[in-house]
XYZ file of C-alpha atoms in Angstrom:
167
model
C 24.484 109.917 -126.826
C 27.247 108.214 -128.802
C 29.411 110.501 -130.933
C 32.101 109.664 -133.506
C 34.829 112.116 -134.480
C 36.883 110.997 -137.470
C 40.212 112.775 -137.539
C 39.762 113.214 -133.788
C 43.492 113.135 -133.060
C 44.198 116.101 -135.326
C 44.281 119.757 -134.348
C 40.617 120.551 -135.055
C 39.343 117.109 -134.075
C 41.106 117.163 -130.705
C 39.774 120.650 -129.956
C 36.253 119.609 -130.912
C 36.506 116.413 -128.841
C 37.694 118.347 -125.788
C 34.803 120.797 -126.150
C 32.221 118.032 -126.475
C 33.610 116.345 -123.376
C 33.804 119.648 -121.484
C 30.171 120.450 -122.224
C 29.125 116.880 -121.484
C 26.101 117.051 -123.738
C 25.148 117.696 -127.317
C 21.722 118.771 -128.573
C 20.491 118.582 -124.977
C 21.502 114.930 -124.533
C 24.353 113.665 -122.342
C 27.395 112.325 -124.181
C 27.980 108.792 -122.925
C 30.617 107.784 -125.455
C 32.961 109.686 -127.734
C 34.716 107.514 -130.309
C 37.851 109.052 -131.779
C 38.902 107.445 -135.064
C 42.202 108.461 -136.606
C 45.418 107.031 -138.001
C 47.225 108.405 -134.965
C 46.528 108.172 -131.264
C 44.766 111.191 -129.777
C 46.437 113.375 -127.141
C 46.772 111.671 -123.758
C 44.183 113.872 -122.026
C 41.509 112.750 -124.464
C 42.429 109.075 -124.301
C 42.305 109.230 -120.485
C 38.659 110.316 -120.354
C 36.471 107.302 -119.487
C 33.882 108.346 -122.102
C 36.463 108.135 -124.907
C 37.006 105.067 -127.070
C 40.119 105.280 -129.246
C 40.193 103.629 -132.678
C 43.631 104.022 -134.243
C 43.824 102.720 -137.804
C 43.196 103.932 -141.358
C 39.523 104.837 -141.740
C 39.036 102.375 -144.575
C 39.672 99.555 -142.095
C 37.099 100.843 -139.605
C 33.862 99.804 -141.294
C 32.789 97.781 -138.255
C 33.133 100.908 -136.112
C 31.116 102.979 -138.589
C 28.341 100.376 -138.563
C 28.223 100.124 -134.760
C 25.774 103.005 -134.423
C 26.217 106.644 -133.478
C 23.800 109.452 -132.755
C 26.181 111.962 -134.278
C 29.280 111.922 -136.473
C 31.759 114.728 -137.056
C 33.668 113.667 -140.173
C 36.860 115.717 -140.084
C 39.405 113.164 -141.316
C 41.105 113.820 -144.634
C 44.370 113.962 -146.456
C 45.063 117.628 -147.087
C 45.786 119.523 -150.271
C 49.536 119.117 -150.604
C 49.351 115.410 -149.792
C 46.636 114.848 -152.384
C 48.570 116.628 -155.111
C 51.685 114.538 -154.401
C 49.863 111.219 -154.002
C 46.637 110.966 -155.986
C 45.790 107.489 -154.647
C 46.212 108.665 -151.044
C 43.728 111.469 -151.679
C 41.188 109.112 -153.194
C 41.498 106.606 -150.340
C 41.578 109.136 -147.513
C 38.985 111.577 -148.768
C 36.643 109.910 -151.212
C 36.758 106.218 -150.306
C 36.673 106.698 -146.523
C 33.776 109.153 -146.782
C 31.833 106.741 -148.939
C 32.532 103.864 -146.507
C 31.202 105.983 -143.654
C 28.117 107.042 -145.615
C 27.438 103.453 -146.683
C 27.558 102.281 -143.054
C 25.231 105.073 -141.909
C 22.810 104.353 -144.761
C 22.788 100.611 -144.029
C 21.788 101.291 -140.422
C 18.857 103.455 -141.525
C 17.786 100.835 -144.062
C 17.892 98.338 -141.177
C 15.447 100.457 -139.175
C 17.786 102.652 -137.096
C 17.189 106.363 -136.698
C 19.273 108.566 -139.010
C 22.602 109.736 -137.652
C 23.289 113.464 -137.605
C 26.396 114.039 -139.749
C 28.652 117.080 -139.797
C 31.049 116.968 -142.753
C 33.992 119.339 -142.959
C 34.639 120.340 -146.515
C 37.187 122.894 -147.677
C 37.448 126.301 -149.266
C 39.443 124.434 -151.952
C 36.047 123.555 -153.432
C 35.886 127.193 -154.597
C 39.158 127.574 -156.414
C 41.173 129.671 -156.830
C 40.189 130.342 -160.412
C 41.024 133.718 -161.967
C 37.945 133.494 -164.206
C 35.690 133.064 -161.130
C 37.329 134.815 -158.160
C 36.149 133.732 -154.762
C 33.872 136.293 -153.088
C 34.583 137.711 -149.648
C 31.720 135.619 -148.284
C 30.966 132.133 -149.588
C 27.207 131.477 -149.737
C 25.022 128.647 -151.002
C 25.016 130.395 -154.394
C 28.816 130.531 -154.722
C 29.903 128.541 -157.764
C 32.247 125.638 -156.954
C 35.388 125.779 -159.093
C 37.842 123.266 -157.626
C 41.293 123.482 -159.202
C 43.069 120.707 -157.289
C 42.615 117.012 -156.614
C 41.869 117.858 -152.981
C 39.246 120.431 -153.966
C 37.446 118.081 -156.333
C 37.559 115.230 -153.788
C 35.949 117.445 -151.157
C 33.365 118.648 -153.680
C 32.509 115.065 -154.632
C 32.112 114.233 -150.946
C 29.755 117.201 -150.490
C 27.641 115.850 -153.334
C 27.693 112.339 -151.883
C 26.524 113.629 -148.504
C 23.667 115.440 -150.241
C 22.766 112.398 -152.309
C 22.864 109.939 -149.393
C 20.726 112.342 -147.396
């Protein structure tokens, strides 16, 4: 099984990558390759594993990697809230444009006859506010109304909708 983790050098991505490698399988299938795509190199222990392939570059330049075929993708990469509020273009490129590039590559493979890739997309609680008129409940459910109040929140919400639409 070939797995891609975008944002794999970050805190959550590195932890997830280590766990996948530790378990050695996913969905009952052995992991033969774990591609880590990020702007930064992953921690040395991850890069040293023979199953790991490191792809260090902005995600928007990694279309060939996205199109190379994976059984599963964990899309964790993003510019976070503060960055997006300070640099609108960075947020659009990192969150919206890179997600769309990944989805386009996955869709093209299916249209070419490949089996669909299982995608796990990490969104954000920023999709739900805060908004004083619609306070966030203690538990967010499928019925919780999205009320993004930041560029980051709306970018993540748009990406959620794109994932649903491409699916």
